């Protein structure tokens, strides 16, 4: 398998970690998953799997009920599945393609949640990929669609395009200036939302923020993507300006290099501390202070330090203290 | 010049950084320095200098009034002179021999303060050196001596042997357990005292403590030294046991390696922080966790990170912020 998408960096990679787009689709005839019997769920899984595997690309099918808890949680950390889906038992399936950059949850909130992820800013590219898959699937599955409302979804907030496009932003300088809340207020007026790394209500560790469109009704996919791109461009500009200002202080380089020193030497690292230190290091690399480590490496580490990822890599469940030791060993090895 | 004594480690060097002995002596005829005219001070300086330079070894003579403030303060940091003596102007001289392990302040509190310093625990060796010099000087200068009281000194606490023997101890584990105060109470009953690195009332940075004899009257030099050695042996044993206990925690190695990482990478280091980190690192080296850096190096750094030492090395006065940057650069270079 080629290096997974999240171990790479892309366009505007100093600020934009990744882009993610998902489409919500449903089959006619069946009720929404919340109202389905296990039998019906299995039928839908089978239909979707058959339709998808008949088309282009190689898709792997995983039944959620067969998955170890830590592996499922690690998939939540990699944004492949939702926390609710990780807890699913019978009649929930996950289809994965390429380097995990394409995925499809069957029988989550909607019958299909088709998703594309990629490094850096690339909403157009990802949407084109999804659109092609969506079109091919539609020919077989005939998605529930209303001329007036668009694609029908269980939750009304997804009606219309059924599309959610989001970017993961690294905003350490704006966060340090306390400007993220103000930014959140501004973007909400423009039909977008900013949240912590794991979505609504989550804390932002490592100054990572998820910006996504909220409006799906009465707007085309392209218009929603263009809107997102315009706002991202503005935030990227502001974050870069704030970083340039911050880099003038001698404290800046000190913090970057201390972070490197601790990450390269610590024997115990909590998730929270490692995210904080990786965030500082990331800014230092972007600013050109460190050229022996790439943004790709840091982006990968930001996934690898997460609790379930640490356990999945070791193939064993651990308590917090054991995870801290395993995490530190992994980070040390990676940054050696 | 050979590597200075304080860049080395010696016997019981995991706990005993260094040993220092000084003798207080006075000439007859002249009043004590506090009551002398500048003319008399100059005469005494000249007499002592002549007597010393006529004997064995090569002694360099420095007039305090010609010394830059930062260089004088760096000598205080290296325990070559007292803070009061650093502020002296006319009629105060310093004689230095070997690798600064032998020194003689002329016209400090007493006419002569002859001192020997060395790495690790070596009071017998140092006393023998001093005794030989003392005997030779006495033949020329005929020190003030009373059959009943012994050597006469300005301060009655030095009457008798005029000798102060002390060891610099590194007690991180006992300090962490909060046992230093109890230790201080115990040794005071045995005629000794424990103080912070720069003597009475000073804070202990880097867990360095100075243990010295207090009794000079009614006791022979050898008895005082034997007393000191016995108590040092006991403290060394307790500190080692406490370290062994502390080393069982996974937090121990983490702290040692983090300290290394920060020292090798920081761009700004305060004196206080660097002493704390060097202290952790020192314990890690003693425990065998780190074998690429020697105790000699750490011992030298513990002197080099001090404020005046940083300025003296750079040959320029600096404010605290500039010192922090210069200190970090020096530490980085040394520990690379």
XYZ file of C-alpha atoms in Angstrom:
672
model
C 0.000 0.000 0.000
C 1.266 3.463 -0.846
C 1.955 5.831 2.073
C -1.392 6.737 3.570
C -2.777 10.115 2.606
C -2.498 11.546 6.100
C 1.267 11.035 6.154
C 1.597 13.657 3.458
C 1.278 17.402 3.156
C -0.287 19.294 0.308
C -1.299 22.685 -1.023
C -1.075 25.474 1.583
C 0.215 22.742 3.860
C 1.662 25.166 6.408
C -1.906 25.982 7.495
C -4.182 23.469 5.772
C -3.527 19.958 7.025
C -6.168 18.180 5.014
C -9.441 18.373 3.112
C -12.381 16.045 3.566
C -15.676 15.804 1.680
C -18.512 13.423 2.310
C -21.788 12.777 0.591
C -24.864 11.435 2.376
C -27.029 9.164 0.209
C -29.968 6.878 0.844
C -31.729 4.063 -0.973
C -35.417 4.284 -1.694
C -37.790 1.633 -0.267
C -35.791 1.085 2.964
C -36.395 3.219 6.047
C -33.465 5.280 7.329
C -30.940 3.182 9.324
C -32.345 4.322 12.695
C -35.577 2.492 11.827
C -34.141 -0.577 10.118
C -34.109 -4.176 11.255
C -30.799 -5.989 11.367
C -31.981 -8.001 8.373
C -32.625 -4.848 6.369
C -29.259 -3.425 7.380
C -27.529 -6.564 6.130
C -29.420 -6.317 2.836
C -28.373 -2.700 2.335
C -24.755 -3.510 3.193
C -24.786 -6.285 0.636
C -26.346 -4.111 -2.072
C -23.958 -1.215 -1.562
C -20.937 -3.507 -1.382
C -21.913 -5.307 -4.598
C -22.567 -2.059 -6.432
C -19.299 -0.498 -5.312
C -17.072 -3.513 -5.863
C -18.539 -3.926 -9.385
C -17.188 -0.492 -10.294
C -13.715 1.010 -10.504
C -11.035 0.631 -7.831
C -10.407 -2.003 -5.235
C -12.619 -1.663 -2.181
C -12.043 -3.611 1.000
C -15.153 -4.486 3.052
C -15.008 -4.530 6.863
C -17.864 -5.540 9.121
C -17.929 -3.304 12.171
C -19.035 -6.146 14.437
C -15.809 -8.019 13.709
C -13.577 -5.074 14.475
C -11.557 -4.763 17.699
C -12.603 -1.760 19.742
C -9.157 -0.154 19.567
C -9.015 -0.540 15.784
C -12.457 1.006 15.441
C -11.457 3.904 17.699
C -8.281 4.384 15.684
C -10.496 4.713 12.609
C -12.474 7.418 14.404
C -9.172 9.167 15.091
C -8.324 8.932 11.391
C -11.754 10.398 10.580
C -12.739 7.299 8.630
C -15.794 6.622 10.753
C -17.919 8.451 13.318
C -17.771 7.642 17.045
C -21.332 6.299 16.843
C -20.375 4.011 13.984
C -17.399 2.663 15.946
C -19.864 1.353 18.544
C -22.065 -0.373 15.924
C -22.522 -4.087 15.981
C -24.551 -5.993 13.401
C -25.389 -4.705 9.944
C -22.843 -1.898 9.735
C -20.111 -2.087 7.134
C -17.156 0.006 6.084
C -15.719 0.063 2.584
C -12.178 1.349 2.145
C -10.253 2.139 -1.018
C -6.837 3.379 -2.044
C -4.719 4.649 0.859
C -7.808 5.127 3.047
C -8.469 8.374 1.224
C -11.802 6.935 0.006
C -14.253 5.349 2.388
C -17.918 4.517 2.648
C -19.890 3.838 5.833
C -22.972 1.737 5.184
C -25.898 2.149 7.584
C -24.507 4.964 9.664
C -26.999 7.855 10.030
C -27.751 7.502 6.318
C -27.546 4.385 4.187
C -24.365 5.643 2.556
C -21.768 8.077 3.798
C -19.215 8.305 1.013
C -16.052 10.226 1.904
C -12.836 11.406 0.289
C -9.860 12.803 2.219
C -6.572 14.258 1.048
C -3.595 16.247 2.265
C -3.580 20.035 2.005
C -6.263 22.077 0.289
C -7.923 20.121 -2.517
C -11.717 20.293 -2.353
C -12.176 20.348 -6.128
C -10.066 17.255 -6.693
C -11.810 15.351 -3.919
C -15.259 16.375 -5.074
C -14.517 15.155 -8.599
C -13.482 11.761 -7.237
C -16.628 11.497 -5.151
C -18.838 12.710 -7.952
C -17.611 9.944 -10.251
C -18.236 7.252 -7.645
C -21.582 8.793 -6.717
C -22.714 8.787 -10.368
C -21.709 5.187 -10.897
C -23.457 4.048 -7.706
C -26.576 6.029 -8.519
C -26.988 4.109 -11.776
C -27.292 0.898 -9.793
C -28.817 1.991 -6.488
C -31.051 4.874 -7.654
C -30.570 7.144 -4.626
C -33.586 8.758 -2.990
C -33.878 12.171 -4.633
C -36.538 14.835 -4.658
C -36.700 17.385 -7.472
C -37.370 20.191 -5.020
C -35.340 19.086 -1.975
C -32.468 17.257 -3.641
C -30.960 14.185 -1.981
C -33.062 12.948 0.898
C -31.258 12.363 4.175
C -32.279 11.330 7.650
C -31.249 14.620 9.200
C -32.791 17.710 7.539
C -29.492 19.582 7.901
C -28.071 17.372 5.166
C -30.958 17.678 2.711
C -30.054 18.972 -0.732
C -26.490 18.265 -1.726
C -25.964 15.902 1.192
C -22.444 17.228 1.049
C -20.212 18.289 3.901
C -16.854 19.733 2.831
C -14.302 20.506 5.500
C -10.665 21.390 5.962
C -8.445 20.707 8.957
C -6.595 23.917 9.749
C -3.516 24.449 11.895
C -4.035 27.812 13.586
C -1.457 28.113 16.398
C -0.770 31.813 15.882
C -4.431 32.843 15.687
C -5.170 30.636 18.697
C -2.336 32.221 20.666
C -3.788 35.637 19.933
C -7.211 34.445 21.087
C -8.704 35.112 17.658
C -10.334 31.770 16.935
C -13.617 32.579 18.673
C -13.962 35.756 16.666
C -13.174 33.768 13.535
C -15.875 31.244 14.479
C -18.421 34.057 14.808
C -17.456 35.460 11.422
C -17.563 32.207 9.479
C -20.900 31.200 11.026
C -22.451 34.243 9.331
C -21.056 32.916 6.062
C -22.651 29.485 6.468
C -19.592 27.698 7.834
C -18.492 26.456 11.215
C -15.168 26.041 13.011
C -14.739 23.305 15.590
C -12.015 21.413 17.439
C -10.267 18.449 15.852
C -12.934 15.879 16.673
C -15.923 17.957 15.744
C -18.575 19.724 17.770
C -17.726 20.641 21.317
C -14.312 19.027 21.179
C -11.271 20.799 22.545
C -8.650 21.875 20.095
C -5.454 20.010 20.776
C -2.418 21.101 18.840
C -4.299 24.167 17.539
C -6.115 22.045 14.953
C -9.493 23.337 13.818
C -12.016 21.896 11.450
C -13.754 24.358 9.143
C -16.808 23.023 7.289
C -19.798 24.168 5.300
C -23.188 24.022 7.008
C -25.540 24.816 4.149
C -26.657 21.955 1.910
C -30.005 23.213 0.730
C -30.453 25.733 -2.080
C -26.799 25.790 -2.980
C -24.837 23.776 -5.531
C -21.911 21.605 -4.544
C -19.569 23.844 -6.507
C -20.890 27.008 -4.871
C -20.413 25.460 -1.402
C -16.871 24.441 -2.281
C -16.046 27.864 -3.717
C -17.407 29.499 -0.579
C -15.203 27.251 1.577
C -12.135 27.925 -0.570
C -12.624 31.677 -0.359
C -12.822 31.645 3.416
C -9.881 29.257 3.745
C -7.772 31.581 1.621
C -8.579 34.447 3.979
C -7.810 32.422 7.135
C -4.555 31.137 5.651
C -3.515 34.725 5.000
C -4.353 35.813 8.548
C -2.634 32.829 10.163
C 0.514 33.408 8.110
C 0.608 37.083 9.059
C 0.155 36.203 12.737
C 2.949 33.644 12.522
C 5.311 36.111 10.895
C 4.639 38.513 13.734
C 5.143 35.803 16.377
C 8.387 34.631 14.780
C 9.979 38.004 15.560
C 10.195 37.139 19.260
C 13.249 35.203 20.476
C 10.817 33.093 22.483
C 9.502 31.668 19.214
C 12.618 29.758 18.153
C 13.209 28.714 21.751
C 9.783 27.128 21.934
C 10.174 25.366 18.592
C 13.521 23.827 19.483
C 12.510 22.918 23.029
C 9.535 21.098 21.565
C 11.861 19.202 19.270
C 14.183 18.383 22.174
C 11.384 17.045 24.358
C 9.776 15.059 21.538
C 13.127 13.501 20.654
C 13.960 12.613 24.256
C 10.905 12.173 26.463
C 10.167 8.713 27.811
C 6.572 9.570 28.641
C 4.298 11.686 26.465
C 0.607 12.287 26.989
C -1.602 12.800 23.950
C -2.279 16.378 24.928
C 1.372 17.313 25.420
C 2.526 15.616 22.242
C -0.102 17.466 20.202
C 1.006 20.752 21.736
C 4.676 20.061 21.024
C 3.991 18.793 17.495
C 2.037 21.965 16.880
C 5.014 24.141 17.870
C 7.345 21.966 15.825
C 5.054 22.182 12.814
C 5.181 25.971 12.896
C 8.961 25.850 13.206
C 9.243 23.639 10.146
C 6.883 25.885 8.174
C 8.976 28.886 9.215
C 12.134 27.183 7.953
C 13.763 26.915 11.407
C 14.031 23.145 11.087
C 14.769 21.471 7.795
C 15.638 17.936 8.913
C 11.994 17.036 9.535
C 9.156 17.413 7.045
C 5.553 18.506 7.480
C 4.590 15.060 6.143
C 6.244 13.474 9.166
C 4.492 15.800 11.597
C 1.128 15.320 9.917
C 1.516 11.557 10.232
C 2.596 11.869 13.864
C -0.447 13.970 14.708
C -2.503 10.892 13.841
C -0.085 8.356 15.276
C 0.032 9.913 18.770
C -3.683 9.492 19.309
C -4.648 6.980 22.015
C -6.228 4.265 19.888
C -3.588 4.690 17.169
C -0.896 3.952 19.749
C -2.670 0.775 20.828
C -3.449 -0.287 17.264
C 0.196 0.101 16.281
C 1.223 -2.082 19.232
C -1.697 -4.500 18.662
C -2.487 -4.489 22.361
C -4.789 -2.590 24.722
C -2.972 -0.363 27.204
C -3.746 1.898 30.132
C -2.851 5.586 29.924
C 0.586 5.172 31.538
C 1.588 2.399 29.134
C 0.303 4.442 26.194
C 2.388 7.420 27.314
C 5.524 5.264 27.261
C 4.674 3.633 23.908
C 3.781 7.010 22.406
C 7.084 8.535 23.535
C 9.044 5.590 22.096
C 7.235 5.888 18.768
C 7.744 9.653 18.538
C 11.428 9.303 19.447
C 11.939 6.652 16.796
C 10.160 8.737 14.159
C 12.035 11.967 14.915
C 15.449 10.410 15.434
C 46.932 25.573 31.279
C 45.623 22.134 32.165
C 41.840 21.708 32.346
C 40.646 23.630 35.365
C 39.889 21.591 38.444
C 36.162 22.304 38.358
C 35.791 20.702 34.930
C 36.626 17.361 36.467
C 34.959 14.860 38.720
C 36.597 12.887 41.498
C 36.085 10.435 44.321
C 32.397 9.802 45.138
C 31.727 12.176 42.262
C 28.102 11.123 41.866
C 27.324 12.991 45.093
C 30.431 14.983 46.002
C 31.117 17.650 43.415
C 34.153 19.169 45.065
C 36.138 19.746 48.218
C 37.442 23.095 49.397
C 39.660 23.986 52.358
C 40.825 27.405 53.397
C 43.109 28.646 56.110
C 42.799 32.073 57.703
C 46.143 33.611 58.713
C 47.267 37.023 59.883
C 50.523 38.889 60.200
C 51.572 40.280 63.550
C 52.161 44.042 63.916
C 49.441 45.056 61.399
C 45.836 45.543 62.485
C 43.219 43.305 60.878
C 42.263 44.452 57.329
C 39.057 46.174 58.512
C 41.247 48.630 60.430
C 44.078 49.060 57.934
C 45.023 52.051 55.838
C 45.363 51.602 52.092
C 49.113 52.008 52.574
C 49.214 49.181 55.073
C 47.101 46.987 52.825
C 49.540 47.545 49.963
C 52.454 46.649 52.245
C 50.797 43.421 53.325
C 49.932 42.522 49.723
C 53.546 43.072 48.777
C 54.919 41.021 51.649
C 52.597 38.089 51.052
C 53.195 38.154 47.328
C 56.955 38.192 47.757
C 56.886 35.394 50.295
C 54.635 33.229 48.169
C 56.340 33.817 44.858
C 59.714 33.011 46.460
C 58.471 29.522 47.280
C 57.332 26.589 45.175
C 54.889 26.816 42.275
C 53.999 29.615 39.933
C 51.624 32.158 41.442
C 49.894 34.813 39.378
C 49.114 38.087 41.181
C 45.933 40.027 40.380
C 45.019 43.390 41.877
C 41.294 43.507 42.559
C 41.080 47.187 41.624
C 42.169 46.382 38.078
C 39.630 43.663 37.583
C 36.457 44.076 35.524
C 33.327 43.677 37.607
C 32.084 40.699 35.562
C 35.427 38.910 35.895
C 35.441 39.484 39.655
C 31.872 38.188 39.922
C 32.803 35.154 37.855
C 35.556 34.486 40.412
C 32.930 34.629 43.151
C 30.926 32.083 41.175
C 34.009 29.876 40.966
C 34.456 30.241 44.745
C 37.861 31.835 44.300
C 36.916 34.987 46.148
C 34.154 36.197 48.438
C 31.435 38.603 47.260
C 32.869 41.279 49.601
C 36.307 40.834 48.116
C 34.916 41.216 44.578
C 33.825 44.720 45.512
C 37.243 45.685 46.895
C 39.239 48.438 45.343
C 42.721 49.416 46.494
C 45.033 47.184 48.472
C 43.359 43.857 47.816
C 45.206 41.191 45.899
C 44.521 37.696 44.672
C 47.192 35.078 44.090
C 46.340 32.138 41.855
C 48.283 28.951 41.201
C 47.949 25.800 39.164
C 44.535 25.370 37.543
C 42.908 27.791 40.001
C 42.851 24.992 42.553
C 45.132 27.071 44.795
C 44.362 30.665 45.635
C 45.150 33.268 48.233
C 43.139 36.398 48.983
C 45.256 39.099 50.597
C 43.498 41.595 52.855
C 40.067 40.073 52.795
C 38.611 39.595 56.311
C 42.013 38.289 57.389
C 45.408 39.174 55.975
C 45.613 35.819 54.249
C 42.895 33.483 53.110
C 44.695 30.536 51.554
C 42.468 28.062 49.746
C 42.695 24.755 47.929
C 39.897 23.265 45.837
C 39.579 19.957 44.034
C 37.065 17.685 42.360
C 35.284 15.000 44.362
C 36.061 14.125 47.957
C 39.706 14.835 48.812
C 40.072 16.794 52.065
C 43.265 15.005 53.126
C 45.039 15.710 49.843
C 43.984 19.354 49.849
C 44.958 19.858 53.471
C 48.418 18.448 52.833
C 48.913 20.905 49.967
C 47.780 23.815 52.097
C 49.826 22.710 55.066
C 53.018 22.714 53.007
C 52.356 26.222 51.691
C 51.292 27.413 55.128
C 54.492 26.102 56.715
C 56.691 27.738 54.096
C 54.878 31.079 54.424
C 54.989 30.944 58.215
C 58.783 30.762 58.130
C 58.860 34.118 56.359
C 55.763 35.892 57.649
C 55.575 34.500 61.211
C 51.783 34.294 61.477
C 50.005 35.633 64.536
C 49.653 32.623 66.837
C 48.682 32.196 70.458
C 49.724 29.096 72.389
C 46.306 28.809 73.985
C 44.030 30.098 71.190
C 45.945 28.959 68.132
C 45.950 31.118 64.987
C 44.525 34.565 65.621
C 41.802 35.729 63.232
C 39.590 38.762 62.954
C 36.393 36.816 63.542
C 36.427 34.679 66.701
C 34.616 31.883 64.845
C 37.858 31.205 62.979
C 40.189 31.228 65.997
C 42.241 28.083 66.484
C 42.906 26.171 63.305
C 41.629 29.019 61.143
C 40.488 26.224 58.899
C 37.207 25.835 57.071
C 36.821 22.538 55.189
C 33.786 22.094 52.998
C 32.374 19.849 50.329
C 29.884 20.718 47.609
C 27.237 18.008 47.569
C 24.699 17.176 44.910
C 21.592 16.057 46.790
C 18.678 15.960 44.314
C 17.065 12.831 45.742
C 17.255 13.953 49.371
C 16.012 17.394 48.338
C 13.092 15.868 46.438
C 12.139 13.928 49.551
C 12.320 17.109 51.616
C 15.075 15.661 53.782
C 17.693 18.408 53.543
C 16.311 20.467 56.423
C 16.388 17.441 58.692
C 19.929 16.760 57.540
C 20.881 20.357 58.345
C 19.517 19.939 61.882
C 21.459 16.739 62.362
C 24.820 17.986 61.102
C 24.570 21.189 63.133
C 24.627 19.055 66.266
C 27.849 17.532 64.975
C 29.552 20.894 64.472
C 28.877 21.224 60.754
C 26.538 23.259 58.616
C 24.733 22.740 55.303
C 23.956 25.714 53.089
C 22.967 26.517 49.500
C 25.589 26.788 46.773
C 26.665 30.333 47.535
C 26.810 30.016 51.266
C 24.590 31.247 54.059
C 20.987 31.996 53.212
C 21.440 31.288 49.530
C 18.879 29.225 47.677
C 19.967 25.858 46.474
C 19.878 25.793 42.713
C 20.465 22.468 41.064
C 20.244 20.714 44.448
C 23.803 21.736 45.320
C 24.602 22.040 49.003
C 27.735 23.087 50.789
C 28.637 21.130 53.913
C 31.354 22.645 56.098
C 32.882 22.385 59.526
C 32.062 25.137 62.017
C 34.396 24.325 64.894
C 37.948 25.683 64.718
C 38.790 25.947 68.393
C 39.847 23.031 70.561
C 40.037 20.607 67.675
C 42.924 19.623 65.432
C 42.778 20.072 61.660
C 42.876 16.321 61.196
C 40.036 15.732 63.656
C 37.902 18.333 61.889
C 38.606 16.724 58.528
C 37.879 13.233 59.837
C 34.599 14.483 61.283
C 33.653 15.967 57.908
C 34.612 12.809 56.061
C 32.530 10.633 58.365
C 29.424 12.735 57.876
C 29.969 12.990 54.121
C 30.179 9.206 53.928
C 26.819 8.932 55.676
C 25.153 11.545 53.447
C 26.566 9.934 50.300
C 25.062 6.634 51.387
C 21.649 8.191 52.047
C 21.600 10.149 48.796
C 22.527 7.052 46.804
C 19.787 5.002 48.467
C 17.245 7.749 47.770
C 18.340 7.911 44.136
C 18.033 4.173 43.713
C 14.522 4.375 45.037
C 13.664 7.321 42.766
C 15.114 5.574 39.715
C 12.459 2.889 39.976
C 9.773 5.266 38.727
C 9.310 5.612 34.953
C 9.105 9.348 35.568
C 12.789 9.317 36.485
C 14.194 8.439 33.055
C 11.632 10.697 31.412
C 12.848 13.664 33.426
C 16.499 12.900 32.754
C 16.043 12.653 28.995
C 13.706 15.637 28.777
C 16.356 17.676 30.571
C 18.901 16.546 28.021
C 16.541 17.391 25.170
C 15.846 20.881 26.447
C 19.499 21.611 27.244
C 20.539 20.458 23.774
C 17.861 22.475 22.007
C 16.713 25.516 23.959
C 17.508 28.950 22.554
C 16.924 30.679 25.891
C 18.002 29.299 29.257
C 17.813 31.088 32.578
C 20.424 30.314 35.212
C 17.816 28.767 37.467
C 16.362 26.490 34.800
C 19.723 25.376 33.497
C 20.886 24.440 37.016
C 17.693 22.437 37.516
C 18.092 20.620 34.201
C 21.809 19.996 34.718
C 20.974 18.556 38.123
C 18.538 16.048 36.567
C 21.034 15.243 33.837
C 23.792 14.718 36.394
C 21.719 12.131 38.223
C 20.934 10.400 34.936
C 24.618 10.165 34.081
C 25.453 8.850 37.553
C 22.686 6.270 37.168
C 24.159 5.128 33.861
C 21.162 6.241 31.765
C 23.352 8.489 29.643
C 26.874 7.518 28.705
C 27.656 10.014 25.961
C 28.167 12.858 28.445
C 30.489 12.776 31.442
C 30.105 14.147 34.945
C 33.179 16.279 34.207
C 31.238 18.074 31.494
C 28.238 18.669 33.748
C 30.427 19.877 36.614
C 32.075 22.367 34.285
C 28.700 23.501 32.920
C 27.370 24.103 36.419
C 30.033 26.805 36.695
C 29.783 28.006 33.110
C 26.030 28.706 33.210
C 26.374 31.204 36.034
C 25.575 34.813 35.081
C 29.041 36.374 35.359
C 30.672 33.294 33.822
C 28.476 33.729 30.750
C 29.540 37.366 30.417
C 33.193 36.630 31.121
C 33.237 33.945 28.423
C 31.755 36.419 25.937
C 33.948 39.280 27.228
C 30.982 41.614 27.284
C 28.367 42.760 29.790
C 24.830 41.617 29.005
C 21.308 42.006 30.326
C 19.418 38.943 31.523
C 17.745 38.274 28.137
C 21.055 38.377 26.274
C 22.638 36.139 28.910
C 19.823 33.610 28.511
C 20.502 33.421 24.772
C 24.292 33.210 25.201
C 23.920 30.622 27.959
C 21.670 28.454 25.782
C 24.105 28.671 22.872
C 27.033 27.677 25.088
C 25.160 24.749 26.654
C 24.010 23.545 23.225
C 27.536 23.684 21.884
C 28.930 21.838 24.903
C 26.321 19.073 24.884
C 26.174 18.597 21.123
